[in-house]
Amino acid sequence: MSTSTIGLFAGLLIAVAAAAGGFAGFLLALVLGAVGFVAGRFLSDGSKGLDDLMSRRGRG
């Protein structure tokens, strides 16, 4: 699945959360999405910590 398709689904889910939960639901969806993104990057890349996630040095 391409990153644009994943982004499309993420945007649709955030829109549903905003429609169903109002502004609080929208913010909760953004926060949980960010947590999921960091967890996914951590698990897929095998990073050791947040320094590795934020650093762009050494990536080709």
mmCIF file of N, CA and C in Angstrom, residues 2-56:
data_model
loop_
_atom_site.group_PDB
_atom_site.id
_atom_site.type_symbol
_atom_site.label_atom_id
_atom_site.label_comp_id
_atom_site.label_asym_id
_atom_site.label_seq_id
_atom_site.Cartn_x
_atom_site.Cartn_y
_atom_site.Cartn_z
ATOM 1 N N SER A 2 0.626 2.168 -0.869
ATOM 2 C CA SER A 2 1.483 3.353 -0.990
ATOM 3 C C SER A 2 1.218 4.333 0.156
ATOM 4 N N THR A 3 2.182 5.215 0.359
ATOM 5 C CA THR A 3 2.038 6.192 1.441
ATOM 6 C C THR A 3 0.898 7.165 1.185
ATOM 7 N N SER A 4 0.623 7.453 -0.069
ATOM 8 C CA SER A 4 -0.495 8.354 -0.350
ATOM 9 C C SER A 4 -1.831 7.697 -0.010
ATOM 10 N N THR A 5 -1.943 6.387 -0.214
ATOM 11 C CA THR A 5 -3.168 5.682 0.148
ATOM 12 C C THR A 5 -3.331 5.638 1.668
ATOM 13 N N ILE A 6 -2.248 5.399 2.374
ATOM 14 C CA ILE A 6 -2.297 5.404 3.830
ATOM 15 C C ILE A 6 -2.679 6.796 4.337
ATOM 16 N N GLY A 7 -2.119 7.831 3.734
ATOM 17 C CA GLY A 7 -2.470 9.196 4.105
ATOM 18 C C GLY A 7 -3.927 9.510 3.839
ATOM 19 N N LEU A 8 -4.456 8.985 2.732
ATOM 20 C CA LEU A 8 -5.867 9.179 2.423
ATOM 21 C C LEU A 8 -6.738 8.551 3.497
ATOM 22 N N PHE A 9 -6.433 7.317 3.885
ATOM 23 C CA PHE A 9 -7.208 6.647 4.928
ATOM 24 C C PHE A 9 -7.082 7.364 6.263
ATOM 25 N N ALA A 10 -5.900 7.837 6.587
ATOM 26 C CA ALA A 10 -5.720 8.574 7.836
ATOM 27 C C ALA A 10 -6.551 9.855 7.835
ATOM 28 N N GLY A 11 -6.561 10.560 6.720
ATOM 29 C CA GLY A 11 -7.370 11.772 6.618
ATOM 30 C C GLY A 11 -8.851 11.485 6.735
ATOM 31 N N LEU A 12 -9.301 10.399 6.125
ATOM 32 C CA LEU A 12 -10.712 10.032 6.232
ATOM 33 C C LEU A 12 -11.094 9.662 7.667
ATOM 34 N N LEU A 13 -10.215 8.951 8.346
ATOM 35 C CA LEU A 13 -10.497 8.592 9.735
ATOM 36 C C LEU A 13 -10.534 9.817 10.641
ATOM 37 N N ILE A 14 -9.644 10.766 10.410
ATOM 38 C CA ILE A 14 -9.659 12.005 11.197
ATOM 39 C C ILE A 14 -10.932 12.804 10.912
ATOM 40 N N ALA A 15 -11.369 12.805 9.664
ATOM 41 C CA ALA A 15 -12.608 13.506 9.316
ATOM 42 C C ALA A 15 -13.815 12.867 9.994
ATOM 43 N N VAL A 16 -13.853 11.543 10.036
ATOM 44 C CA VAL A 16 -14.951 10.851 10.723
ATOM 45 C C VAL A 16 -14.914 11.169 12.217
ATOM 46 N N ALA A 17 -13.723 11.183 12.806
ATOM 47 C CA ALA A 17 -13.600 11.505 14.226
ATOM 48 C C ALA A 17 -14.064 12.934 14.503
ATOM 49 N N ALA A 18 -13.745 13.855 13.617
ATOM 50 C CA ALA A 18 -14.173 15.245 13.796
ATOM 51 C C ALA A 18 -15.685 15.371 13.661
ATOM 52 N N ALA A 19 -16.270 14.627 12.726
ATOM 53 C CA ALA A 19 -17.720 14.699 12.531
ATOM 54 C C ALA A 19 -18.463 14.052 13.692
ATOM 55 N N ALA A 20 -17.931 12.955 14.210
ATOM 56 C CA ALA A 20 -18.628 12.232 15.273
ATOM 57 C C ALA A 20 -18.355 12.828 16.649
ATOM 58 N N GLY A 21 -17.132 13.277 16.883
ATOM 59 C CA GLY A 21 -16.761 13.719 18.224
ATOM 60 C C GLY A 21 -16.540 15.202 18.366
ATOM 61 N N GLY A 22 -16.729 15.954 17.310
ATOM 62 C CA GLY A 22 -16.483 17.385 17.386
ATOM 63 C C GLY A 22 -14.999 17.683 17.460
ATOM 64 N N PHE A 23 -14.689 18.825 18.024
ATOM 65 C CA PHE A 23 -13.295 19.265 18.085
ATOM 66 C C PHE A 23 -12.475 18.377 19.011
ATOM 67 N N ALA A 24 -13.055 17.923 20.117
ATOM 68 C CA ALA A 24 -12.332 17.054 21.055
ATOM 69 C C ALA A 24 -11.993 15.723 20.385
ATOM 70 N N GLY A 25 -12.916 15.175 19.626
ATOM 71 C CA GLY A 25 -12.652 13.937 18.906
ATOM 72 C C GLY A 25 -11.578 14.113 17.854
ATOM 73 N N PHE A 26 -11.589 15.272 17.209
ATOM 74 C CA PHE A 26 -10.570 15.584 16.209
ATOM 75 C C PHE A 26 -9.184 15.627 16.848
ATOM 76 N N LEU A 27 -9.068 16.318 17.980
ATOM 77 C CA LEU A 27 -7.772 16.402 18.655
ATOM 78 C C LEU A 27 -7.311 15.039 19.160
ATOM 79 N N LEU A 28 -8.247 14.255 19.682
ATOM 80 C CA LEU A 28 -7.895 12.923 20.154
ATOM 81 C C LEU A 28 -7.403 12.052 19.000
ATOM 82 N N ALA A 29 -8.038 12.158 17.855
ATOM 83 C CA ALA A 29 -7.615 11.389 16.684
ATOM 84 C C ALA A 29 -6.218 11.814 16.225
ATOM 85 N N LEU A 30 -5.926 13.098 16.278
ATOM 86 C CA LEU A 30 -4.587 13.563 15.893
ATOM 87 C C LEU A 30 -3.518 13.060 16.845
ATOM 88 N N VAL A 31 -3.806 13.123 18.148
ATOM 89 C CA VAL A 31 -2.830 12.671 19.140
ATOM 90 C C VAL A 31 -2.589 11.172 19.014
ATOM 91 N N LEU A 32 -3.663 10.396 18.912
ATOM 92 C CA LEU A 32 -3.504 8.950 18.783
ATOM 93 C C LEU A 32 -2.841 8.575 17.458
ATOM 94 N N GLY A 33 -3.110 9.335 16.413
ATOM 95 C CA GLY A 33 -2.434 9.104 15.140
ATOM 96 C C GLY A 33 -0.936 9.350 15.243
ATOM 97 N N ALA A 34 -0.555 10.405 15.945
ATOM 98 C CA ALA A 34 0.870 10.697 16.133
ATOM 99 C C ALA A 34 1.544 9.609 16.959
ATOM 100 N N VAL A 35 0.870 9.131 17.997
ATOM 101 C CA VAL A 35 1.422 8.048 18.816
ATOM 102 C C VAL A 35 1.583 6.783 17.970
ATOM 103 N N GLY A 36 0.595 6.471 17.157
ATOM 104 C CA GLY A 36 0.676 5.307 16.286
ATOM 105 C C GLY A 36 1.789 5.432 15.265
ATOM 106 N N PHE A 37 1.978 6.632 14.742
ATOM 107 C CA PHE A 37 3.054 6.869 13.780
ATOM 108 C C PHE A 37 4.415 6.620 14.416
ATOM 109 N N VAL A 38 4.621 7.166 15.605
ATOM 110 C CA VAL A 38 5.901 6.990 16.292
ATOM 111 C C VAL A 38 6.120 5.522 16.633
ATOM 112 N N ALA A 39 5.068 4.840 17.101
ATOM 113 C CA ALA A 39 5.201 3.421 17.426
ATOM 114 C C ALA A 39 5.499 2.603 16.172
ATOM 115 N N GLY A 40 4.853 2.916 15.077
ATOM 116 C CA GLY A 40 5.105 2.212 13.828
ATOM 117 C C GLY A 40 6.507 2.429 13.322
ATOM 118 N N ARG A 41 6.992 3.647 13.406
ATOM 119 C CA ARG A 41 8.366 3.928 12.982
ATOM 120 C C ARG A 41 9.359 3.213 13.869
ATOM 121 N N PHE A 42 9.071 3.201 15.164
ATOM 122 C CA PHE A 42 9.973 2.551 16.113
ATOM 123 C C PHE A 42 10.039 1.055 15.851
ATOM 124 N N LEU A 43 8.909 0.426 15.603
ATOM 125 C CA LEU A 43 8.871 -1.018 15.406
ATOM 126 C C LEU A 43 9.411 -1.427 14.038
ATOM 127 N N SER A 44 9.129 -0.644 13.012
ATOM 128 C CA SER A 44 9.551 -1.050 11.672
ATOM 129 C C SER A 44 11.019 -0.741 11.393
ATOM 130 N N ASP A 45 11.528 0.353 11.932
ATOM 131 C CA ASP A 45 12.912 0.744 11.668
ATOM 132 C C ASP A 45 13.897 0.112 12.637
ATOM 133 N N GLY A 46 13.424 -0.397 13.745
ATOM 134 C CA GLY A 46 14.321 -0.952 14.751
ATOM 135 C C GLY A 46 15.125 0.121 15.447
ATOM 136 N N SER A 47 14.567 1.317 15.564
ATOM 137 C CA SER A 47 15.266 2.425 16.206
ATOM 138 C C SER A 47 15.407 2.162 17.698
ATOM 139 N N LYS A 48 16.401 2.785 18.284
ATOM 140 C CA LYS A 48 16.643 2.607 19.703
ATOM 141 C C LYS A 48 15.924 3.648 20.555
ATOM 142 N N GLY A 49 15.648 4.809 19.999
ATOM 143 C CA GLY A 49 15.013 5.864 20.777
ATOM 144 C C GLY A 49 14.509 6.972 19.883
ATOM 145 N N LEU A 50 14.013 8.015 20.504
ATOM 146 C CA LEU A 50 13.466 9.136 19.742
ATOM 147 C C LEU A 50 14.554 9.886 18.985
ATOM 148 N N ASP A 51 15.800 9.819 19.476
ATOM 149 C CA ASP A 51 16.894 10.488 18.756
ATOM 150 C C ASP A 51 17.029 9.925 17.352
ATOM 151 N N ASP A 52 16.909 8.605 17.233
ATOM 152 C CA ASP A 52 17.032 7.963 15.932
ATOM 153 C C ASP A 52 15.869 8.321 15.020
ATOM 154 N N LEU A 53 14.700 8.550 15.607
ATOM 155 C CA LEU A 53 13.540 8.905 14.791
ATOM 156 C C LEU A 53 13.647 10.324 14.253
ATOM 157 N N MET A 54 14.169 11.234 15.070
ATOM 158 C CA MET A 54 14.226 12.639 14.688
ATOM 159 C C MET A 54 15.433 12.962 13.821
ATOM 160 N N SER A 55 16.489 12.168 13.924
ATOM 161 C CA SER A 55 17.719 12.430 13.183
ATOM 162 C C SER A 55 17.593 11.941 11.752
ATOM 163 N N ARG A 56 18.053 12.744 10.811
ATOM 164 C CA ARG A 56 18.051 12.353 9.405
ATOM 165 C C ARG A 56 19.461 12.003 8.935
#
